[in-house]
Tab-separated table of C-alpha atoms in Angstrom:
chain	number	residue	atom	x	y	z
A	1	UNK	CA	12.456	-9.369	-10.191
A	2	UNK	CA	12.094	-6.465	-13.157
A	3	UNK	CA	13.653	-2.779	-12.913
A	4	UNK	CA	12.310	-0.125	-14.569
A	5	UNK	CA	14.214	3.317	-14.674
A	6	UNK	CA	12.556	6.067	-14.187
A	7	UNK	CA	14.494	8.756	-15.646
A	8	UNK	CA	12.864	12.045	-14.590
A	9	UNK	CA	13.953	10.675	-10.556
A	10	UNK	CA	17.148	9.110	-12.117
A	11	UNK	CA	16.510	6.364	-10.082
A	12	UNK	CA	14.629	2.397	-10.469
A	13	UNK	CA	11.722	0.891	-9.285
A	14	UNK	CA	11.902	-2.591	-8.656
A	15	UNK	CA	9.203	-5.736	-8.927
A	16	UNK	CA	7.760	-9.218	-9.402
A	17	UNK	CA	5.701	-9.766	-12.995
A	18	UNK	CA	4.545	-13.202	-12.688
A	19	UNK	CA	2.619	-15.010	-15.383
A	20	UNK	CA	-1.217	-15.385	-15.371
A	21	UNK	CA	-4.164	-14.567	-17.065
A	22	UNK	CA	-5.345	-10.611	-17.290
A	23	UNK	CA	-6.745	-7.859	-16.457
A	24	UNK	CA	-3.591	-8.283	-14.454
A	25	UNK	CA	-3.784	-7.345	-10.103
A	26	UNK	CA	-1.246	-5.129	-9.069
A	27	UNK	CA	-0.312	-5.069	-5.256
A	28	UNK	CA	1.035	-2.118	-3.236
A	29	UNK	CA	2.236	-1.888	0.532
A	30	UNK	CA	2.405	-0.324	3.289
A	31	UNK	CA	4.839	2.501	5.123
A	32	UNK	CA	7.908	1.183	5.424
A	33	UNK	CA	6.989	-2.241	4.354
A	34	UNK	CA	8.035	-4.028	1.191
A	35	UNK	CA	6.113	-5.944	-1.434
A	36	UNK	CA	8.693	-8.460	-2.141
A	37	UNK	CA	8.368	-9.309	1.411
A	38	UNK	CA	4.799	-8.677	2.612
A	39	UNK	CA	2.373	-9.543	-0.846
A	40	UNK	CA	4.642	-12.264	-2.791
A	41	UNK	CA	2.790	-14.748	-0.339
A	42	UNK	CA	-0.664	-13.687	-1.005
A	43	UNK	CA	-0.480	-12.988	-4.681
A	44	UNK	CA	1.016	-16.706	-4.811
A	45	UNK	CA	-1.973	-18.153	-3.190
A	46	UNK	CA	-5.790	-18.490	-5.184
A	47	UNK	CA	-7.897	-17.120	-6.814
A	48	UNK	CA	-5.319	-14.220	-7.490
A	49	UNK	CA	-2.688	-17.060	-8.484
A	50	UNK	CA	-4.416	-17.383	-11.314
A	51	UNK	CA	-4.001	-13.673	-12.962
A	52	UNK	CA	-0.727	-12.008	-13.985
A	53	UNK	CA	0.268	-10.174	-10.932
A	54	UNK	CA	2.673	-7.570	-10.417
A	55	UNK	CA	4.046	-6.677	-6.758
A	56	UNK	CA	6.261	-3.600	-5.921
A	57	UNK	CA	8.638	-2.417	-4.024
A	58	UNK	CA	7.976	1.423	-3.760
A	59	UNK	CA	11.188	3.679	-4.145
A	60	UNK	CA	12.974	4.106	-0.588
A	61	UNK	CA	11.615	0.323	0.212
A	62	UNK	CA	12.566	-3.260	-0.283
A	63	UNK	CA	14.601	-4.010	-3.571
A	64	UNK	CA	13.809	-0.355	-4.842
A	65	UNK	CA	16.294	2.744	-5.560
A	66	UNK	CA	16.278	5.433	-2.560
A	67	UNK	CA	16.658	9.018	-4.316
A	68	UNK	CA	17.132	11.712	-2.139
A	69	UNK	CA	15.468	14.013	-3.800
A	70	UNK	CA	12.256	12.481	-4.349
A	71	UNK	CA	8.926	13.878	-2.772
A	72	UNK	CA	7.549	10.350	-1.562
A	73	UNK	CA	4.108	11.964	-1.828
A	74	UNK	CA	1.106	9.999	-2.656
A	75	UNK	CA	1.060	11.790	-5.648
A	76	UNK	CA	4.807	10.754	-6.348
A	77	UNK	CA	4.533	6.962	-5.971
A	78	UNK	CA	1.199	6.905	-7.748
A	79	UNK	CA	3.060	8.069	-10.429
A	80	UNK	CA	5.575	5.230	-10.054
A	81	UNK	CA	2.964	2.918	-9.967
A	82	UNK	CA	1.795	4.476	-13.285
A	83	UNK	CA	4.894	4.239	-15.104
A	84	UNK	CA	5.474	0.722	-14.197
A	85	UNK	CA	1.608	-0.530	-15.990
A	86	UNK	CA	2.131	1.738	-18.673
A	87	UNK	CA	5.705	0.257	-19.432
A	88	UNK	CA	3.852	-3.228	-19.219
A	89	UNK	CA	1.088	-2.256	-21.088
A	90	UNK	CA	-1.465	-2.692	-18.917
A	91	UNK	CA	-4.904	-1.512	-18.067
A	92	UNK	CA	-8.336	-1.995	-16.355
A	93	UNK	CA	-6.069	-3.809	-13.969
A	94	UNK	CA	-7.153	-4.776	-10.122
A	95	UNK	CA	-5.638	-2.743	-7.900
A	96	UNK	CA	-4.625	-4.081	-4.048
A	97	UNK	CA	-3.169	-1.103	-1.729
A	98	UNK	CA	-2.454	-1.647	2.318
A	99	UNK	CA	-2.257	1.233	4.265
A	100	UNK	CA	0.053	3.562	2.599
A	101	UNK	CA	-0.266	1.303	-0.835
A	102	UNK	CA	-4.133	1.790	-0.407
A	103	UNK	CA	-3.993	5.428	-0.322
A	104	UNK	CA	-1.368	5.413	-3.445
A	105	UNK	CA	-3.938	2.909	-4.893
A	106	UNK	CA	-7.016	5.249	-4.636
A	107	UNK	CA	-5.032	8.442	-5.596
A	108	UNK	CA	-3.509	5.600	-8.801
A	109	UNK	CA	-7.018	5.678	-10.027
A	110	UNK	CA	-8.389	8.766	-9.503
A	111	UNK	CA	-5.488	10.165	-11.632
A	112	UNK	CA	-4.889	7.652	-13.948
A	113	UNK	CA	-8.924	6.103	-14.104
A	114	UNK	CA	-7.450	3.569	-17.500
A	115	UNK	CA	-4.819	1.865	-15.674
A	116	UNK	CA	-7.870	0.902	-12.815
A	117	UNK	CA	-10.914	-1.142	-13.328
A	118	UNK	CA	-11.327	-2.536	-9.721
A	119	UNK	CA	-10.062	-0.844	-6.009
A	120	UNK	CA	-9.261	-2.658	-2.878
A	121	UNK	CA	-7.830	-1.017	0.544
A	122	UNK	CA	-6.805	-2.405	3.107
A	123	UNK	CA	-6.821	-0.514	5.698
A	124	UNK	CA	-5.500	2.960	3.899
A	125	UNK	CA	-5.869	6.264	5.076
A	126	UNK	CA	-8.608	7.841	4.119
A	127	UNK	CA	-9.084	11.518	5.324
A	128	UNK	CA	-6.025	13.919	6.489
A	129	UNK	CA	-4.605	13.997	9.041
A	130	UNK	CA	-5.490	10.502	10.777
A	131	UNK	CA	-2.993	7.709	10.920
A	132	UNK	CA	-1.476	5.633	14.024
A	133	UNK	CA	2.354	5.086	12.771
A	134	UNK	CA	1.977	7.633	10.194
A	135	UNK	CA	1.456	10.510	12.889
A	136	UNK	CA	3.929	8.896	15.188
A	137	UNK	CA	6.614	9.384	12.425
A	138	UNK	CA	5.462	12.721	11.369
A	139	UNK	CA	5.715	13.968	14.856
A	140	UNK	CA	9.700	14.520	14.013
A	141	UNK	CA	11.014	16.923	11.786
A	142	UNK	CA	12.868	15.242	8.492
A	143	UNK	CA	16.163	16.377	10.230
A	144	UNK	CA	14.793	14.802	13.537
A	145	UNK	CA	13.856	11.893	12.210
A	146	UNK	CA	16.903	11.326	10.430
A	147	UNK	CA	19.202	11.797	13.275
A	148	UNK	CA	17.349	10.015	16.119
A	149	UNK	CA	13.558	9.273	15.071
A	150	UNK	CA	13.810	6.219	12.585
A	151	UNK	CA	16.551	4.171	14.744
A	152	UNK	CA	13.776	4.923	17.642
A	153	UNK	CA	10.510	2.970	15.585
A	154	UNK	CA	13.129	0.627	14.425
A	155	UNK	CA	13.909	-0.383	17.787
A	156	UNK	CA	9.885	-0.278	19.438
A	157	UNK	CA	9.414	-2.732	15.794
A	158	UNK	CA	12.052	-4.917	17.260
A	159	UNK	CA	10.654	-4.979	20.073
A	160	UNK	CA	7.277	-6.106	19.172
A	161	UNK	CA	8.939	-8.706	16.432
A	162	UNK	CA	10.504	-10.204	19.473
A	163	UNK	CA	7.253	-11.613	21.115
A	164	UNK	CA	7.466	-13.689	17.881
A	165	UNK	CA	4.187	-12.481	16.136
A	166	UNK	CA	4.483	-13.066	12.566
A	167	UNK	CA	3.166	-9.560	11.296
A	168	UNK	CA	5.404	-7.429	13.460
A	169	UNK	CA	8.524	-9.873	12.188
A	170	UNK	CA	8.025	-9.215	8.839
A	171	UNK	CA	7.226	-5.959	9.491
A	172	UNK	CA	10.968	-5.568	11.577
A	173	UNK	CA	12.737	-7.052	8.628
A	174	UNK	CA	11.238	-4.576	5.951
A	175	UNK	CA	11.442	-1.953	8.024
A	176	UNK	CA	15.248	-2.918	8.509
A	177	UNK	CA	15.926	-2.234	4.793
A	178	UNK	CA	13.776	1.374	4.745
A	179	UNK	CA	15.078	4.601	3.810
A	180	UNK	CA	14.650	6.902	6.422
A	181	UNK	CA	13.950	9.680	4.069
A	182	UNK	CA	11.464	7.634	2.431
A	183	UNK	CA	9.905	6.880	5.640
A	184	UNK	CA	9.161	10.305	6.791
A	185	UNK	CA	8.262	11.747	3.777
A	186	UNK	CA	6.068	9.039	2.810
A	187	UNK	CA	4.364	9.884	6.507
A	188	UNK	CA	4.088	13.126	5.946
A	189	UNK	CA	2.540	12.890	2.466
A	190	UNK	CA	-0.045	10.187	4.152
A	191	UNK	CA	-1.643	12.904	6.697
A	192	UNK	CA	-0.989	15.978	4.473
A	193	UNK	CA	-4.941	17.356	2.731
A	194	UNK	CA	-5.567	16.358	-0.613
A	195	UNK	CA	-8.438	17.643	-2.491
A	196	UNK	CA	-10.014	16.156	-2.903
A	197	UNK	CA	-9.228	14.130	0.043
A	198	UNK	CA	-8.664	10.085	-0.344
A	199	UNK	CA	-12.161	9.376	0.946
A	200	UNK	CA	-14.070	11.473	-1.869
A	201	UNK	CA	-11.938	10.081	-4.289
A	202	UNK	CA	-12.991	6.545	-3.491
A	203	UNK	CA	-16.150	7.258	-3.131
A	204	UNK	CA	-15.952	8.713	-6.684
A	205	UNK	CA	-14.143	5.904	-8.093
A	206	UNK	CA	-16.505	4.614	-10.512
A	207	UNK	CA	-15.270	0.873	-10.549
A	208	UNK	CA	-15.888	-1.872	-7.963
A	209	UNK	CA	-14.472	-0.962	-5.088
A	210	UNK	CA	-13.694	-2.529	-1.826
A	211	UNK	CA	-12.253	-1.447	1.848
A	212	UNK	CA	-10.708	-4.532	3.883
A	213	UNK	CA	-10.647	-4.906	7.687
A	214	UNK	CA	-8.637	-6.693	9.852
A	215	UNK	CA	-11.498	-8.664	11.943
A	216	UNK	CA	-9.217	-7.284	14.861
A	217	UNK	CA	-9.377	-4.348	13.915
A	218	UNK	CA	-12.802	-3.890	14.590
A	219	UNK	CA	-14.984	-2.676	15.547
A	220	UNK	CA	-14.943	0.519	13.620
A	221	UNK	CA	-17.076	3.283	13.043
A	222	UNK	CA	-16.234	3.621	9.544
A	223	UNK	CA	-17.444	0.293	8.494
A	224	UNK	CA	-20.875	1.640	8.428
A	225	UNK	CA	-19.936	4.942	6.718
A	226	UNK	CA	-18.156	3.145	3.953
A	227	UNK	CA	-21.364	0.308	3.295
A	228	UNK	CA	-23.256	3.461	3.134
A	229	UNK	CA	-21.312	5.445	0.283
A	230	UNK	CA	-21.664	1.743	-1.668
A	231	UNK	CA	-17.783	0.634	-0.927
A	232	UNK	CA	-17.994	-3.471	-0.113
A	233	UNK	CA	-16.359	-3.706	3.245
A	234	UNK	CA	-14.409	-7.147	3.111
A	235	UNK	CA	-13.124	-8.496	6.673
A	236	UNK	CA	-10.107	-10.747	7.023
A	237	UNK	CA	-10.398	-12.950	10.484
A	238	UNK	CA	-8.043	-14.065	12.861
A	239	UNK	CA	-6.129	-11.280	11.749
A	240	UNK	CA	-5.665	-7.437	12.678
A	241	UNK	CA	-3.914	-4.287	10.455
A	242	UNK	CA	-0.909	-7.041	9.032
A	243	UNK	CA	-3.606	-8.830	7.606
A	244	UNK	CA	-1.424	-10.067	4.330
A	245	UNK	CA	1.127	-11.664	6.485
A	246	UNK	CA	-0.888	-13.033	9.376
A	247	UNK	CA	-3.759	-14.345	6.949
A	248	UNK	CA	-2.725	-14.696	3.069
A	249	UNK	CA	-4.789	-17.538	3.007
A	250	UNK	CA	-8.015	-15.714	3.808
A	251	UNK	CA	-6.735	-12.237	2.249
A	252	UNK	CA	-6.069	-13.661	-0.996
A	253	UNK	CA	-9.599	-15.849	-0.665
A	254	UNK	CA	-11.555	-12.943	-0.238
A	255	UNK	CA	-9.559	-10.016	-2.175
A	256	UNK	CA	-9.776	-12.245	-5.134
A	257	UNK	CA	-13.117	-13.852	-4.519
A	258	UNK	CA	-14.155	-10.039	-4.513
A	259	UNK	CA	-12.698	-9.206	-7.704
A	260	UNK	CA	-13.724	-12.508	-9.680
A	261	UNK	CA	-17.822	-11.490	-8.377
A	262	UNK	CA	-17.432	-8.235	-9.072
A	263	UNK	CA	-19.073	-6.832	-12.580
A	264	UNK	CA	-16.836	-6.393	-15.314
């Protein structure tokens, strides 16, 4: 695992560079997830195997430094995301962004349209205000939160991770090593407007681009919408909205199949 340290949040991102051919894929995920512990699986497994591949763990999650004072917006950890290519030297690269990682992922190239030649989301948030756990964590004040509100989720994740489903496990154990402060903030930032909002900026982004469903996660009326605005809707089955963990067979099969059709 690499560090990088980020000196204007006096703090250091943390992540897996592994070897392969370029444009390199970079992988981002979720809210309050990891992605030393939900995407090292998939990137490991073809087609993406074969390209260098770089996985992170956000600040406030997994292996990564938790600053306090650090805005956790979208706008913050696309920056992150940023710094980390350009230290690489990278560009054009394939980007791969689940939920929260697929908002920072279309905000990443809308901002920074060099480091980006090719979008996928999996299941990100795309317009303000909507979100499941995102809303559920934002219902809490930051002092809220802190004192009561994240040892609350943590114990409904247990919960589920205790019927044994593989998704909600991995999701428990990422969760586990969270910063609270990262958590909310992140939540907030996910629901807060944006203008443009993350919708119009996909829809701008001039690149192939491609939005990924959990085949139990449908059916949903934005599968149409997207086809329509010329995003490829890819669907992952046998699995629902922890499609990387339950699937990384199929994810990485189609993700990569995606990218290796796509033009340019």
């Amino acid at each position: 695992m690499r560090t990088l340290f980020l000196p204007e949040t006096a703090a250091a991102i943390r992540y897996h560079d592994l070897p392969g051919s370029e444009p390199a894929v970079l992988l981002l995920h979720g809210l309050g997830a990891a992605g030393s512990s939900d995407l090292v699986g998939v990137a490991c497994r073809p087609p993406l195997s074969g390209h260098r591949r770089l996985v992170l763990d956000l600040l406030g999650f997994g292996y990564s430094d938790r600053p306090p004072t650090f805005g956790y917006r979208l706008e913050d950890h696309a920056q992150t995301a940023a710094a980390v290519l350009d230290a690489a030297g990278l560009s054009g690269c394939r980007v791969v962004g689940h939920s929260l990682g697929g908002t920072v992922a279309i905000v990443l190239a809308s901002r920074r349209p060099d480091l980006v030649g090719a979008l996928v989301v999996a299941e990100g948030n795309l317009d303000p205000g909507v979100g499941t756990g995102s809303a559920r964590i934002s219902a809490w004040s930051e002092e809220e939160y802190l004192a009561r509100g994240h040892a609350v989720m943590l114990a409904e994740i247990d919960a589920a991770a205790s019927t044994g489903d593989p998704g909600w496990s991995a999701y428990a154990a990422a969760f586990r090593l969270a910063d609270p402060i990262a958590v909310h903030r992140s939540a907030v930032g996910l629901l807060a407007s944006i203008v443009p909002t993350a919708r119009e900026q996909l829809y701008r982004f001039a690149g192939p681009k491609a939005y990924v469903f959990g085949e139990h996660s449908l059916p949903d009326p934005d599968r149409k919408r997207l086809e329509t605005a010329g995003v490829a809707v890819l669907v992952i089955p046998g699995a629902g909205h922890a499609m990387a963990v339950e699937a990384p067979d199929e994810f990485a099969h189609r993700v990569g199949g995606f990218f290796d059709s796509a033009p340019g």
